[in-house]
GROMACS .gro file of N, CA and C in nm:
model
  243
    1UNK      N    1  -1.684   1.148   1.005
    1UNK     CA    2  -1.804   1.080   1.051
    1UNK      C    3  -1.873   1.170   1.151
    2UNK      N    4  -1.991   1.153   1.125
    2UNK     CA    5  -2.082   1.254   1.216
    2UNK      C    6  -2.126   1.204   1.375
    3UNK      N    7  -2.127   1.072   1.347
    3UNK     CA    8  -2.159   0.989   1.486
    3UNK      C    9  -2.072   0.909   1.549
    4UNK      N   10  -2.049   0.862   1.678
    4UNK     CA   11  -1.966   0.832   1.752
    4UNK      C   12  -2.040   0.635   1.693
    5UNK      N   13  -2.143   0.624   1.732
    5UNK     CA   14  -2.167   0.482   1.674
    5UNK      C   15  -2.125   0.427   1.537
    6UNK      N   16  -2.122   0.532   1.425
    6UNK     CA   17  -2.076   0.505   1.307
    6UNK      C   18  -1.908   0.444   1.284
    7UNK      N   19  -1.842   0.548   1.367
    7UNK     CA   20  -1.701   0.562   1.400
    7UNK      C   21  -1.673   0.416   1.496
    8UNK      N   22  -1.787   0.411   1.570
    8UNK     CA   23  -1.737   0.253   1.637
    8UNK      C   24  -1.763   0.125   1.521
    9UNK      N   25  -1.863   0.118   1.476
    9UNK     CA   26  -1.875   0.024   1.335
    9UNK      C   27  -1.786   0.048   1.214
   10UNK      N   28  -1.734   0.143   1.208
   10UNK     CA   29  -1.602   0.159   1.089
   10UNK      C   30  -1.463   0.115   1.153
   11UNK      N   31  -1.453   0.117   1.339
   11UNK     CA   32  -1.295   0.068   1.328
   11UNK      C   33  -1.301  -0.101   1.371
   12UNK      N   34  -1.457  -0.152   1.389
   12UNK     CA   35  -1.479  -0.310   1.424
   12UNK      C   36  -1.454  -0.349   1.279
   13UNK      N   37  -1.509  -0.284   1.215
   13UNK     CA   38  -1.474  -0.364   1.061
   13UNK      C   39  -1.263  -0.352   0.981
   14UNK      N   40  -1.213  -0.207   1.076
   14UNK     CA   41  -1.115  -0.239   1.060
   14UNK      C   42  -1.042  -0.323   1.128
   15UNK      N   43  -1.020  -0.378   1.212
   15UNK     CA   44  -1.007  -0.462   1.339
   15UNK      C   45  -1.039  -0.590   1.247
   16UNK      N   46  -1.149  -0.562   1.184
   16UNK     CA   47  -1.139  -0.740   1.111
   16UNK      C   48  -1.093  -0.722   0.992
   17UNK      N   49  -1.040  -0.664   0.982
   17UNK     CA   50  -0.879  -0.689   0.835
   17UNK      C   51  -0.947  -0.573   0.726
   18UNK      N   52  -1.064  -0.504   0.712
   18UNK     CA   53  -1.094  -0.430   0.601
   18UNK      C   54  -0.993  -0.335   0.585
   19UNK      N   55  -0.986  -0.238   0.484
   19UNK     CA   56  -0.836  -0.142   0.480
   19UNK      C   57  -0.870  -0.067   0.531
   20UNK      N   58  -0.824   0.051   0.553
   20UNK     CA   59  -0.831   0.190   0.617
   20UNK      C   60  -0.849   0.296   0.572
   21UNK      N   61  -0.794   0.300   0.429
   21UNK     CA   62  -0.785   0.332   0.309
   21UNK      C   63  -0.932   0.318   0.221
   22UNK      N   64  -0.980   0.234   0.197
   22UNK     CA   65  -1.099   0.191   0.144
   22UNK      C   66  -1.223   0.258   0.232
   23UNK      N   67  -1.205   0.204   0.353
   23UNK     CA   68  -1.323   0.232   0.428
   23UNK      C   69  -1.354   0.417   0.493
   24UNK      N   70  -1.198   0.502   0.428
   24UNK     CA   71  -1.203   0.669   0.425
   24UNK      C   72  -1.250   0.686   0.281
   25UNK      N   73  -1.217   0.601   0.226
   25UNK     CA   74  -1.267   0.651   0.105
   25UNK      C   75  -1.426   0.654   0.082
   26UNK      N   76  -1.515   0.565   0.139
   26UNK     CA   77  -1.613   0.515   0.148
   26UNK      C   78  -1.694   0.637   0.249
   27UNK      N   79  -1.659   0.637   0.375
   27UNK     CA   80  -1.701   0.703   0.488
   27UNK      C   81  -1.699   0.841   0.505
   28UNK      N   82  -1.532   0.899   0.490
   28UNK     CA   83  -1.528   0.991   0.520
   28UNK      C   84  -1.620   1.142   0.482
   29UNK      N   85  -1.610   1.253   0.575
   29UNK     CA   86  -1.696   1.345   0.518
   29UNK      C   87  -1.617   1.467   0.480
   30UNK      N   88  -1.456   1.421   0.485
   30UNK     CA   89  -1.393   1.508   0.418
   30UNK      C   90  -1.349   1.432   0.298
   31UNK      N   91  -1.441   1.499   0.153
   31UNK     CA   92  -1.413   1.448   0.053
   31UNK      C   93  -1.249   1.479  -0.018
   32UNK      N   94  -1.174   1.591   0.058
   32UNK     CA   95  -1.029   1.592  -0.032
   32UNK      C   96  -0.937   1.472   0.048
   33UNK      N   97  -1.002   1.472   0.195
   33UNK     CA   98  -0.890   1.335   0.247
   33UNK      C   99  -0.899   1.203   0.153
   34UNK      N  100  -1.086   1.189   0.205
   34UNK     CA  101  -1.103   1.057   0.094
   34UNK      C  102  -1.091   1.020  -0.005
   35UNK      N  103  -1.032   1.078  -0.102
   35UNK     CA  104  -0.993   1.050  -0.215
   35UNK      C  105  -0.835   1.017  -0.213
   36UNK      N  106  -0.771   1.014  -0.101
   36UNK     CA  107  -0.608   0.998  -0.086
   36UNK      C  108  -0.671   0.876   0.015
   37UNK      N  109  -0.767   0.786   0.034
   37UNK     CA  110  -0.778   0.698   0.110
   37UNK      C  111  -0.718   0.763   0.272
   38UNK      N  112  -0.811   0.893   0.309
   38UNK     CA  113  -0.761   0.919   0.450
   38UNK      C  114  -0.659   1.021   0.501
   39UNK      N  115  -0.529   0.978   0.315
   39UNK     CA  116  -0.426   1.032   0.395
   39UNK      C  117  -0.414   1.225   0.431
   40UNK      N  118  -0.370   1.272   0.525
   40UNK     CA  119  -0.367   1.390   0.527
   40UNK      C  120  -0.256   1.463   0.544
   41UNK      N  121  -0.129   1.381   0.480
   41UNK     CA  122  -0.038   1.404   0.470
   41UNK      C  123   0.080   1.442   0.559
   42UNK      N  124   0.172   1.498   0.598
   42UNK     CA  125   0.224   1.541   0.647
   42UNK      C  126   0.189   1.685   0.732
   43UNK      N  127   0.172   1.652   0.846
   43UNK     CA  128   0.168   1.776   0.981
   43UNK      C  129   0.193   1.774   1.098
   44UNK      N  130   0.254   1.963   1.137
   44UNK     CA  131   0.344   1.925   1.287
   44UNK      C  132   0.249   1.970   1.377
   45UNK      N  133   0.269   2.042   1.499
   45UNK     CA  134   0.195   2.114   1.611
   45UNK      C  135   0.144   2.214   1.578
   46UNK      N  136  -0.013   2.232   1.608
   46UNK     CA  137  -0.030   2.313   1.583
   46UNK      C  138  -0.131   2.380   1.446
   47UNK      N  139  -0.146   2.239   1.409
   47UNK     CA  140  -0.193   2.241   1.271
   47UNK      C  141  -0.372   2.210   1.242
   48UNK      N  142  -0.373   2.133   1.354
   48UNK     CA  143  -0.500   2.051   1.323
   48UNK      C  144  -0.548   2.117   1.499
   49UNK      N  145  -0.722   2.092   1.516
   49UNK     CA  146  -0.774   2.094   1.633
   49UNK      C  147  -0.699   2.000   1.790
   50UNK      N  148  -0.721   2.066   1.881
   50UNK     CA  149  -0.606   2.014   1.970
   50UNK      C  150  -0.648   1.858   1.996
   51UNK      N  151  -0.784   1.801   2.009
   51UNK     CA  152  -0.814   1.706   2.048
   51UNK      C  153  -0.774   1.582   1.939
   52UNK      N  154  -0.785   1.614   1.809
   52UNK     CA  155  -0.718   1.556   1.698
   52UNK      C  156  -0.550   1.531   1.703
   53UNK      N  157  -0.484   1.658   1.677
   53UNK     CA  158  -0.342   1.649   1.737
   53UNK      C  159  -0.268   1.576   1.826
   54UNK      N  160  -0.408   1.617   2.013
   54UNK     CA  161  -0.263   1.506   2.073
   54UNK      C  162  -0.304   1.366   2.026
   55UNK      N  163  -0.442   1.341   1.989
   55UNK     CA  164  -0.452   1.165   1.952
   55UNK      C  165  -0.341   1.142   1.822
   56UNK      N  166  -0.350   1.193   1.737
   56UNK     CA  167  -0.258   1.172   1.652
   56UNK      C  168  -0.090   1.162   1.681
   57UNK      N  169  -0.069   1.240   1.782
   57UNK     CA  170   0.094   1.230   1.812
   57UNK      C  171   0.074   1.116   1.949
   58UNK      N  172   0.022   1.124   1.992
   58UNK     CA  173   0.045   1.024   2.099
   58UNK      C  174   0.020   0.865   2.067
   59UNK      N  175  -0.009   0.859   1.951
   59UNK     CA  176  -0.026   0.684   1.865
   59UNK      C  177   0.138   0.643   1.801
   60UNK      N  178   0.182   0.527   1.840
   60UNK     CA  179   0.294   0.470   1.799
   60UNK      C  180   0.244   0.466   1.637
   61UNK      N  181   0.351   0.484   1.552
   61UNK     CA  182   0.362   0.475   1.376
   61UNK      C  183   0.297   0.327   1.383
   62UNK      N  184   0.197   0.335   1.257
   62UNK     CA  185   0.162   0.244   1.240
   62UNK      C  186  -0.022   0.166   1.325
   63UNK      N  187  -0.048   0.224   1.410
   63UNK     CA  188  -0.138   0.172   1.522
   63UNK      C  189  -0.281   0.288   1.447
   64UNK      N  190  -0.390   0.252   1.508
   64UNK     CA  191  -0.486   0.315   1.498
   64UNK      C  192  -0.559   0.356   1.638
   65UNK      N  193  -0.651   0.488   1.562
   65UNK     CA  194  -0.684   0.507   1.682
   65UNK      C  195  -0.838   0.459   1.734
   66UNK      N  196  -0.899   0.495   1.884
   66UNK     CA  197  -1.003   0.466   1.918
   66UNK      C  198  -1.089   0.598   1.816
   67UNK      N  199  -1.218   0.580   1.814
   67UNK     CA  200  -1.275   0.724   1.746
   67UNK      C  201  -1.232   0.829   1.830
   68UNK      N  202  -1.203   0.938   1.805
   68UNK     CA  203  -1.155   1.098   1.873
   68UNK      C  204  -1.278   1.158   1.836
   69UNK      N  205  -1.348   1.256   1.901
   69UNK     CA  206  -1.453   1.346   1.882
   69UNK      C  207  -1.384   1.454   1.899
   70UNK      N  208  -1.418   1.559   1.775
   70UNK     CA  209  -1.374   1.744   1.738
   70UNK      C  210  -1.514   1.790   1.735
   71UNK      N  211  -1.469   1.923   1.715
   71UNK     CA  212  -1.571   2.011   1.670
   71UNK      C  213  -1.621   1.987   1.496
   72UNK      N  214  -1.563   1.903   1.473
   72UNK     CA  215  -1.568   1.845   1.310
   72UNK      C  216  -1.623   1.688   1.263
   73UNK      N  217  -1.610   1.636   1.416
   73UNK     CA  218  -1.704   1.537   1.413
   73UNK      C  219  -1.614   1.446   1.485
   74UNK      N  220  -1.635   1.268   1.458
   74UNK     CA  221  -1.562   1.173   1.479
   74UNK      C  222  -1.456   1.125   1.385
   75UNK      N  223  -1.341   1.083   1.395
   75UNK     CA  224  -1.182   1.048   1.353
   75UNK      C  225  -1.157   0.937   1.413
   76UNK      N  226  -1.116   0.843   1.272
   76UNK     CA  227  -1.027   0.721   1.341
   76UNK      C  228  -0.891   0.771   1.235
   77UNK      N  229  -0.781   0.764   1.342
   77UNK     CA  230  -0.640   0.811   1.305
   77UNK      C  231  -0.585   0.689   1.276
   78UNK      N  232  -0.488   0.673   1.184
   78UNK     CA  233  -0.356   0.571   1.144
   78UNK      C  234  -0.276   0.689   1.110
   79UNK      N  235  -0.156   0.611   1.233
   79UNK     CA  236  -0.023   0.702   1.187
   79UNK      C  237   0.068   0.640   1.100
   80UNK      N  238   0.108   0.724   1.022
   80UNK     CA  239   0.216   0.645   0.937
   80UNK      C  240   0.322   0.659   0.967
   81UNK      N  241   0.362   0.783   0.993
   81UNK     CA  242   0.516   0.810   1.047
   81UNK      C  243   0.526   0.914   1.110
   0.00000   0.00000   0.00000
């Protein structure tokens, strides 16, 4: 997502039960995530931009995140494991 307002209206609608999955598939502007509904599979340290990374490791499995802003835009994270 390119905007921080967009990213706040995509996690109110997750917050009210829409999937997470559906709504990357829909949104996202990385078309190889969105087509796995988001997922980006498996990664350790080191892998991704730092501001992405620590939000992503610092979320309990399972939880989502607030939007994160990169140099790549806005991210709402779900950890899976």
């Amino acid at each position: 997502m390119e905007k921080q307002s967009q990213a706040i209206a995509i996690l109110d609608r997750i917050k009210q039960g829409e999937k997470f999955g559906k709504l990357a598939r829909e949104f996202s502007i990385d078309s190889g995530s969105a087509k796995r509904d988001g997922n980006l599979g498996y990664f350790g340290r080191g892998k991704m931009v730092k501001e992405f990374e620590n939000a992503a490791f610092s979320l309990e499995v399972g939880k989502i995140s607030e939007p994160i802003k990169t140099q790549h835009g806005y991210h709402i994270i779900k950890r899976l494991s």
